[in-house]
XYZ file of C-alpha atoms in Angstrom:
216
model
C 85.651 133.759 122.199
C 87.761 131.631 125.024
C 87.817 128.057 125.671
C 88.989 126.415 129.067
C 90.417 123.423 128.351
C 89.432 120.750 130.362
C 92.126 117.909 130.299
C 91.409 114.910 128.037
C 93.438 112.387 126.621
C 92.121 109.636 123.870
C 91.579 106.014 125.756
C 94.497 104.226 124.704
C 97.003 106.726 126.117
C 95.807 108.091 129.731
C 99.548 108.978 130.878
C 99.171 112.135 128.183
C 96.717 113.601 130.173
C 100.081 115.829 131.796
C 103.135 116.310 129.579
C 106.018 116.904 131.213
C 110.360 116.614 130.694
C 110.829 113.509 131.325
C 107.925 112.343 128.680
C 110.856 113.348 126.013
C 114.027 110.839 127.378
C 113.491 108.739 124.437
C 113.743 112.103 122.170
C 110.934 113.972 120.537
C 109.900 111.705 117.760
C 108.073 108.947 119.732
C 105.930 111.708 121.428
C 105.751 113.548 118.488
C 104.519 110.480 116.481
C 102.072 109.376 119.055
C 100.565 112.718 119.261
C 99.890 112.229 115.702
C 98.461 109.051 115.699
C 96.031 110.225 118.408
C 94.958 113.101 115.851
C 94.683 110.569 113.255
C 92.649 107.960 115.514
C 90.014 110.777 116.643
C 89.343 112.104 113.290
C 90.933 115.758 113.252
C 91.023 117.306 109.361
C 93.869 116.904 107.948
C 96.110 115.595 110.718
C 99.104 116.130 108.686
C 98.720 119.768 108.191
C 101.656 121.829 109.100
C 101.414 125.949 109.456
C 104.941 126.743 107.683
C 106.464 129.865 108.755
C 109.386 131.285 106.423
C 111.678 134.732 106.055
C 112.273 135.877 103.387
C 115.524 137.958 101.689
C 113.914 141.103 102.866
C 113.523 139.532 106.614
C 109.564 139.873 106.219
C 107.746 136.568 107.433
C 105.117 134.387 106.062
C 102.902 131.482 106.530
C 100.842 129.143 104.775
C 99.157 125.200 105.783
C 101.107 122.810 104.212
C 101.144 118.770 104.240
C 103.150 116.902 106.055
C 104.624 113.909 104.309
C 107.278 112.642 106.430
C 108.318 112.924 110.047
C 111.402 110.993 111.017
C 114.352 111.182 112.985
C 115.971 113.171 109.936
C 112.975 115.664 110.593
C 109.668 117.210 109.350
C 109.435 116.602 105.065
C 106.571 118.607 102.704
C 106.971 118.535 98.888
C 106.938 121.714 97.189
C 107.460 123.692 93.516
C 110.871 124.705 93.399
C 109.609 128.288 92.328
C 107.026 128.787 95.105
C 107.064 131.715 97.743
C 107.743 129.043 99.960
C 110.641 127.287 98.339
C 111.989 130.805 97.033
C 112.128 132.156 100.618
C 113.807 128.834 102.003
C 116.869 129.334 99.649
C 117.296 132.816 100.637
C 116.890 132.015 104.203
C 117.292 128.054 104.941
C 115.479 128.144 108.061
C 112.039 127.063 109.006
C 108.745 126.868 112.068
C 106.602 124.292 111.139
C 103.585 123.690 114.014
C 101.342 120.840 113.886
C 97.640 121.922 115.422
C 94.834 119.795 116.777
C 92.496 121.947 118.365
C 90.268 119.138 119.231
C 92.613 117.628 121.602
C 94.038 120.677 122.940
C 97.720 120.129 121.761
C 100.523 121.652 119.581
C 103.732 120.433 118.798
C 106.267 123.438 116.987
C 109.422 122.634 115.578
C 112.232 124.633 113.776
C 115.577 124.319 112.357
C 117.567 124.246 109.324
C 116.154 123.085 105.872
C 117.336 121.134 102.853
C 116.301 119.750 99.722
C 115.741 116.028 99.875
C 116.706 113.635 97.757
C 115.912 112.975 93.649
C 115.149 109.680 94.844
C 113.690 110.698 98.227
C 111.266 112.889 95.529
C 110.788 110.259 93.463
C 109.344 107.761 95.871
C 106.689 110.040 97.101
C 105.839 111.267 93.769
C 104.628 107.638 92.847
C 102.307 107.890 95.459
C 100.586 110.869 94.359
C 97.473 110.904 92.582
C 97.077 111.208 88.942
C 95.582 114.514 89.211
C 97.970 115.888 91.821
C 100.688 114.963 89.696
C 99.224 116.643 86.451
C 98.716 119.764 88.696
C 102.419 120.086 89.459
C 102.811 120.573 86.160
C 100.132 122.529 85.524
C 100.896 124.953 88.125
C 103.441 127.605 88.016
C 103.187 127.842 92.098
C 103.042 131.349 93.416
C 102.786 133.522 89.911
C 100.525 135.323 88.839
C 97.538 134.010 85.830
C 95.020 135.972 84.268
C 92.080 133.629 84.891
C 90.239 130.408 86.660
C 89.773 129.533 82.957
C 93.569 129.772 82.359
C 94.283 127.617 85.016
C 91.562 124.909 84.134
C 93.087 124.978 80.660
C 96.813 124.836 81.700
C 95.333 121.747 83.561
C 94.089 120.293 80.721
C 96.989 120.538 78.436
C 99.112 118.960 80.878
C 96.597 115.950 80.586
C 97.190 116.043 76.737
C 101.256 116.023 76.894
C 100.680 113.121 79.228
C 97.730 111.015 77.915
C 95.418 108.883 80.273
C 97.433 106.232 81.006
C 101.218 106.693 80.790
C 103.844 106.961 83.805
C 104.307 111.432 84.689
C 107.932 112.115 85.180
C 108.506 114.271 88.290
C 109.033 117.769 86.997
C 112.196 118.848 87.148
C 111.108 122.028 89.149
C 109.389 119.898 92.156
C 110.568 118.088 95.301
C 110.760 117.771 98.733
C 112.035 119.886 101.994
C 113.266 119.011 104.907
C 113.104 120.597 108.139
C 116.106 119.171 110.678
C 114.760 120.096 114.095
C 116.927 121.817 116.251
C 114.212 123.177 118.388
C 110.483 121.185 119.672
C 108.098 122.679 121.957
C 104.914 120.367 122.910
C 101.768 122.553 124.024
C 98.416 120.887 126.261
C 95.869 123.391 126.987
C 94.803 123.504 130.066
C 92.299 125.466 132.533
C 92.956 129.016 133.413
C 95.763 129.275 131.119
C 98.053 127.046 133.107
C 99.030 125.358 130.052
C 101.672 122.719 129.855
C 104.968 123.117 127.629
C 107.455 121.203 127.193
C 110.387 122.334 124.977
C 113.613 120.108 123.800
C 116.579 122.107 122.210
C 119.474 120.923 120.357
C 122.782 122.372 121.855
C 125.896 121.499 120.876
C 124.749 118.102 119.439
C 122.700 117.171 123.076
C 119.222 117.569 123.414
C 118.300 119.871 127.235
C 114.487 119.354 127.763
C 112.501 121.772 129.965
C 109.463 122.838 131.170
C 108.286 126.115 129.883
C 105.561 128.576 132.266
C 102.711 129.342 129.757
């Protein structure tokens, strides 16, 4: 169960064919952007998935998928319940991996660093942008604990669309908003044959970025 990557690069951008330290002058957002366009442009699933790895009080790990909903030069954003595993663990220990994976195209971009809550207003913009149904669901959901049932959860569904009727504005719930991870660490992966992949990794030091190649 091995693939050898073969080197392949979507039309519009043959010069990604070989990453390498000087791609990243301009920073890691361009590249980081572009990569996701190309995702975007050849179809992967969800192209704004994120794997989110967190610690939690105890120092034990975890991960989950996770959507993307901003990437910026502030860093990577993903909207959350307050009271998730997720969320719980970030307050404990404000520190964060999130890796972006398109297996399609043979690439991987990880990223790390410090996390913070963003905005009421930052929240409020995306929440407008949400679904009907995705915004009953926040407040349907109490993220991460425990219910007896499917059938309890349908129902705490369906008494959130009662509170709310079928037409009026949902009010962000006061338990819900976004995350923000500032990147002090990005590592760009290309598969390649035999192993010989290609890595590039940019660090934040003492308020410089130093970019490098890394051996696979």
């Amino acid at each position: 169960m091995r693939v050898n990557y073969i080197p392949t690069a979507p039309a519009e951008e043959p010069s990604d064919i070989d990453l390498g330290p000087e791609d990243l002058d301009g920073g890691w957002l361009p590249y980081a952007r572009r990569w996701l366009a190309a995702a975007v442009s050849a179809g992967v699933p969800e192209p704004n998935a994120i794997v989110l790895g967190t610690v939690d009080e105890h120092g034990h790990p975890a991960t989950r998928t996770v959507l993307c909903k901003g990437i910026d030069a502030e860093g990577v954003t993903f909207f959350t319940n307050y009271g998730s595993d997720k969320a719980r663990h970030l307050d404990a220990v404000p520190y964060a991996s999130a890796t972006f994976v398109w297996l399609p195209l043979h690439r991987q971009i990880s990223i790390r660093g410090p996390v913070v809550r963003v905005s009421a207003e930052e929240t409020e913009a995306y929440w407008r942008t949400r679904p009907r149904g995705s915004q009953l669901g926040a407040w349907a959901s109490q993220q991460s604990q425990p219910i007896a049932s499917r059938a309890d959860l349908d129902h705490a569904l369906v008494e959130a669309g009662e509170r709310f009727g079928v037409d009026g504005d949902i009010p962000v719930p006061p338990f819900w908003g976004g995350l923000r991870i500032s990147p002090d660490f990005v590592e760009f992966w290309q598969g390649r044959p035999n192993r010989m992949h290609n890595r590039v990794r940019t660090r934040l030091v003492d308020g410089r970025w130093h970019t490098q190649r890394l051996q696979p």
